[in-house]
Short mmCIF file of C-alpha atoms in Angstrom, two decimals:
data_model
loop_
_atom_site.label_atom_id
_atom_site.label_comp_id
_atom_site.label_asym_id
_atom_site.label_seq_id
_atom_site.Cartn_x
_atom_site.Cartn_y
_atom_site.Cartn_z
CA MET A 28 -38.11 -30.20 15.00
CA THR A 29 -41.57 -29.31 16.47
CA LEU A 30 -40.48 -30.90 19.78
CA VAL A 31 -37.11 -29.06 19.66
CA ASP A 32 -38.80 -25.78 18.89
CA LEU A 33 -40.99 -26.13 22.02
CA LEU A 34 -38.06 -27.27 24.17
CA LEU A 35 -35.84 -24.37 23.13
CA ALA A 36 -38.46 -21.76 23.59
CA ARG A 37 -39.15 -23.03 27.09
CA GLY A 38 -35.29 -22.96 27.72
CA ALA A 39 -35.18 -19.41 26.36
CA LEU A 40 -37.91 -18.11 28.75
CA ARG A 41 -36.87 -17.44 32.27
CA PRO A 42 -39.73 -17.71 34.95
CA GLY A 43 -41.54 -14.38 35.20
CA SER A 44 -40.01 -12.43 32.34
CA PRO A 45 -40.35 -12.48 29.44
CA HIS A 46 -43.70 -14.06 28.97
CA SER A 47 -43.23 -15.06 25.34
CA CYS A 48 -40.87 -15.13 22.49
CA VAL A 49 -40.53 -15.40 18.73
CA THR A 50 -38.18 -17.85 17.12
CA LEU A 51 -35.28 -16.54 14.88
CA ARG A 52 -33.29 -19.60 14.48
CA MET A 53 -32.72 -23.20 15.46
CA ASP A 54 -29.93 -25.57 15.19
CA LEU A 55 -29.90 -29.34 15.75
CA ASN A 56 -26.98 -31.82 15.72
CA VAL A 57 -28.17 -35.46 15.53
CA ASN A 58 -26.74 -38.85 16.45
CA ALA A 59 -28.41 -40.52 13.70
CA ALA A 60 -27.55 -44.06 14.51
CA ALA A 61 -28.83 -43.78 18.13
CA PHE A 62 -32.02 -41.75 17.09
CA ALA A 63 -32.88 -44.37 14.65
CA THR A 64 -33.14 -47.15 17.22
CA ALA A 65 -34.67 -44.96 20.07
CA THR A 66 -38.18 -46.01 21.25
CA HIS A 67 -38.70 -43.05 23.64
CA ILE A 68 -37.33 -39.47 23.75
CA ARG A 69 -36.71 -37.36 26.78
CA GLY A 70 -36.01 -33.59 26.45
CA LEU A 71 -33.92 -31.44 28.80
CA THR A 72 -33.82 -27.78 28.16
CA ARG A 73 -31.71 -24.98 29.70
CA HIS A 74 -31.63 -21.12 29.50
CA SER A 75 -28.45 -20.13 27.92
CA PHE A 76 -28.29 -16.17 28.11
CA ALA A 77 -30.27 -13.07 27.41
CA ASP A 78 -29.80 -9.25 26.72
CA ASP A 79 -32.47 -6.56 26.24
CA ASN A 80 -34.08 -8.32 23.20
CA LEU A 81 -32.25 -11.48 22.43
CA THR A 82 -32.60 -14.78 24.43
CA MET A 83 -31.18 -18.22 23.73
CA GLY A 84 -31.80 -21.67 24.90
CA THR A 85 -30.14 -25.07 24.58
CA CYS A 86 -31.61 -28.61 24.73
CA GLU A 87 -30.54 -32.25 24.79
CA LEU A 88 -32.69 -35.10 23.71
CA ARG A 89 -31.87 -38.53 25.22
CA GLY A 90 -33.18 -42.06 25.03
CA ASP A 91 -34.54 -44.03 27.84
CA ASP A 92 -31.14 -45.60 28.33
CA GLY A 93 -29.57 -42.06 28.72
CA VAL A 94 -27.88 -42.20 25.33
CA LEU A 95 -27.45 -38.62 23.81
CA LEU A 96 -29.58 -38.60 20.75
CA ALA A 97 -29.40 -34.85 19.73
CA THR A 98 -28.36 -31.36 21.05
CA GLY A 99 -30.11 -28.14 20.05
CA MET A 100 -29.85 -24.36 20.22
CA GLY A 101 -32.36 -21.72 19.66
CA MET A 102 -32.30 -17.95 19.29
CA PHE A 103 -35.37 -15.91 20.08
CA VAL A 104 -36.70 -12.36 20.24
CA SER A 105 -38.01 -11.87 23.76
CA ILE A 106 -41.25 -10.02 24.31
CA ASP A 107 -42.02 -8.69 27.80
CA ALA A 108 -45.81 -9.37 27.42
CA ALA A 109 -47.98 -12.35 26.69
CA LEU A 110 -48.69 -12.72 23.03
CA PRO A 111 -52.24 -11.96 22.01
CA MET A 112 -54.23 -15.17 21.43
CA PRO A 113 -56.98 -14.29 19.12
CA PHE A 114 -56.52 -17.38 17.10
CA ILE A 115 -57.77 -20.75 18.20
CA PRO A 116 -57.15 -23.47 15.56
CA THR A 117 -59.30 -26.57 15.23
CA GLU A 118 -57.91 -29.97 15.57
CA PRO A 119 -57.08 -32.20 12.71
CA HIS A 120 -60.03 -34.30 11.61
CA THR A 121 -58.23 -37.61 10.69
CA ASP A 122 -55.84 -39.85 12.26
CA SER A 123 -52.20 -39.84 10.86
CA THR A 124 -49.50 -42.38 10.90
CA SER A 125 -46.59 -39.84 10.20
CA LEU A 126 -45.85 -36.13 10.53
CA THR A 127 -45.83 -35.48 6.82
CA GLU A 128 -49.40 -37.24 6.46
CA LEU A 129 -50.56 -35.04 9.41
CA LEU A 130 -49.32 -31.91 7.58
CA GLU A 131 -50.90 -33.21 4.37
CA PHE A 132 -47.42 -32.71 2.88
CA VAL A 133 -45.80 -35.55 0.99
CA PRO A 134 -43.13 -34.04 -1.11
CA ASP A 135 -42.26 -35.24 -4.44
CA MET A 136 -38.82 -33.65 -5.11
CA THR A 137 -38.48 -34.99 -8.51
CA ARG A 138 -39.71 -31.48 -9.31
CA THR A 139 -38.07 -28.17 -8.56
CA THR A 140 -40.59 -27.04 -6.12
CA VAL A 141 -43.60 -28.42 -4.50
CA THR A 142 -46.71 -26.85 -2.85
CA TRP A 143 -47.86 -27.38 0.68
CA PRO A 144 -51.59 -26.58 1.53
CA ILE A 145 -51.67 -24.87 4.87
CA ARG A 146 -54.30 -25.73 7.32
CA GLU A 147 -55.44 -23.59 10.28
CA TRP A 148 -54.51 -26.15 12.77
CA THR A 149 -50.87 -25.71 11.83
CA ALA A 150 -50.93 -22.29 13.47
CA ASN A 151 -49.60 -21.07 16.69
CA PRO A 152 -51.90 -18.84 19.00
CA SER A 153 -50.78 -15.68 16.78
CA GLY A 154 -52.25 -17.35 13.58
CA VAL A 155 -49.04 -18.02 11.91
CA VAL A 156 -47.58 -21.30 10.99
CA HIS A 157 -45.92 -22.82 13.98
CA GLY A 158 -42.01 -22.73 13.55
CA GLY A 159 -41.54 -26.41 14.27
CA VAL A 160 -44.11 -27.36 11.72
CA GLN A 161 -42.40 -25.28 9.01
CA ALA A 162 -38.96 -26.95 9.82
CA ALA A 163 -40.58 -30.32 9.72
CA ALA A 164 -41.98 -29.70 6.18
CA LEU A 165 -38.63 -28.27 5.04
CA PHE A 166 -36.47 -31.19 6.30
CA ALA A 167 -39.12 -33.67 4.76
CA ALA A 168 -38.46 -32.07 1.51
CA ILE A 169 -34.71 -32.09 1.88
CA GLU A 170 -34.85 -35.86 2.95
CA ASN A 171 -37.05 -36.58 -0.12
CA LEU A 172 -34.81 -35.07 -2.56
CA ALA A 173 -31.58 -36.65 -1.02
CA VAL A 174 -33.29 -40.04 -1.45
CA VAL A 175 -34.13 -39.18 -5.06
CA ASP A 176 -30.47 -38.22 -5.65
CA THR A 177 -28.98 -41.23 -3.87
CA GLY A 178 -31.50 -43.90 -4.39
CA ALA A 179 -31.20 -45.02 -0.72
CA PRO A 180 -32.03 -43.74 2.74
CA VAL A 181 -29.99 -40.93 4.19
CA ALA A 182 -29.31 -39.80 7.83
CA PHE A 183 -29.46 -36.12 9.16
CA GLY A 184 -26.43 -35.05 10.95
CA ASN A 185 -27.04 -31.24 11.36
CA CYS A 186 -30.23 -29.15 10.78
CA SER A 187 -30.54 -25.47 10.97
CA VAL A 188 -33.57 -23.18 10.17
CA GLU A 189 -33.86 -19.44 10.05
CA TYR A 190 -37.17 -17.59 10.23
CA LEU A 191 -37.20 -14.37 8.07
CA ARG A 192 -40.85 -13.41 8.33
CA PRO A 193 -44.18 -14.77 9.56
CA LEU A 194 -46.31 -16.99 7.39
CA PRO A 195 -50.01 -16.84 8.04
CA ALA A 196 -52.05 -19.99 8.52
CA ASP A 197 -54.74 -18.78 6.19
CA ASP A 198 -55.64 -21.93 4.23
CA THR A 199 -53.56 -20.83 1.21
CA GLU A 200 -50.62 -22.75 -0.36
CA LEU A 201 -46.88 -22.33 0.45
CA THR A 202 -44.13 -23.28 -1.89
CA VAL A 203 -41.13 -25.45 -0.96
CA GLY A 204 -37.94 -25.41 -2.88
CA VAL A 205 -34.91 -27.60 -2.31
CA THR A 206 -31.33 -27.37 -3.81
CA ALA A 207 -28.25 -29.74 -3.34
CA THR A 208 -25.44 -27.40 -2.66
CA ARG A 209 -22.53 -29.78 -1.97
CA ARG A 210 -22.19 -33.57 -2.28
CA GLY A 211 -19.23 -35.61 -1.28
CA ARG A 212 -18.66 -39.32 -0.88
CA GLN A 213 -19.90 -39.34 2.67
CA PHE A 214 -21.86 -36.11 3.20
CA ALA A 215 -24.07 -33.86 1.31
CA THR A 216 -25.39 -30.47 2.06
CA TYR A 217 -29.07 -29.17 1.05
CA ASP A 218 -30.79 -25.92 1.28
CA ALA A 219 -34.42 -25.45 1.29
CA GLN A 220 -36.75 -22.40 1.22
CA LEU A 221 -40.40 -21.89 2.22
CA TYR A 222 -41.91 -19.31 -0.05
CA ALA A 223 -45.23 -17.21 0.88
CA ALA A 224 -47.97 -16.82 -1.68
CA ASP A 225 -46.38 -13.38 -2.84
CA GLY A 226 -43.08 -15.26 -3.65
CA ARG A 227 -41.10 -14.05 -0.78
CA VAL A 228 -38.89 -16.26 1.28
CA GLY A 229 -40.42 -16.83 4.83
CA THR A 230 -38.16 -19.41 6.18
CA LYS A 231 -34.98 -21.20 5.09
CA ALA A 232 -33.28 -24.20 6.20
CA THR A 233 -29.90 -26.19 5.67
CA ALA A 234 -29.20 -29.77 6.41
CA THR A 235 -26.02 -31.82 6.26
CA LEU A 236 -26.76 -35.45 5.70
CA ARG A 237 -24.75 -38.69 5.86
CA LEU A 238 -24.87 -40.48 2.60
CA PRO A 239 -25.34 -44.26 2.28
CA VAL A 240 -22.17 -46.23 1.66
CA THR A 241 -21.63 -47.42 -1.86
#
């Protein structure tokens, strides 16, 4: 989702104006079988439309063989000026073998909620946690709970994330909560929320997953 956020934002920005944008929402549809076997991913982004304040972009992710891996859509608030850049995060100090390890977030969704320690290098130039990073943490928690529920690996089919308020990257802890909202024989839907230190929801996500055949 971090890659998708960057691609969609680039698609939403037309050359010259606006100079920057703030993410409101992202949606991603995934060809799970093709994605699981892809060794390289190529991104293609397009500008969709814009009005006075709202701009949208779309993207495609394809493998080296041209197979479509995923399609995405993003909605952004356009800002006709460059964002201030007072915040320069440091680099992570250790090598990581996975995104969740990099984020220092290994969710254990056998509990109702889990905490996520926020580090300054998860921030964008405005000093808030990057939208793609937030999405990655939420969907990692959803996947973990789904595996706990089913006892087997699951595959994402659709992911959506909505950003309600900025979450500062100030070395505090955020809280992640996940709920199973619908479960059938082949598919299940999960909701996740990312809570600020004051208990307010900053970001929420929904995912539809394909369940293992039993």
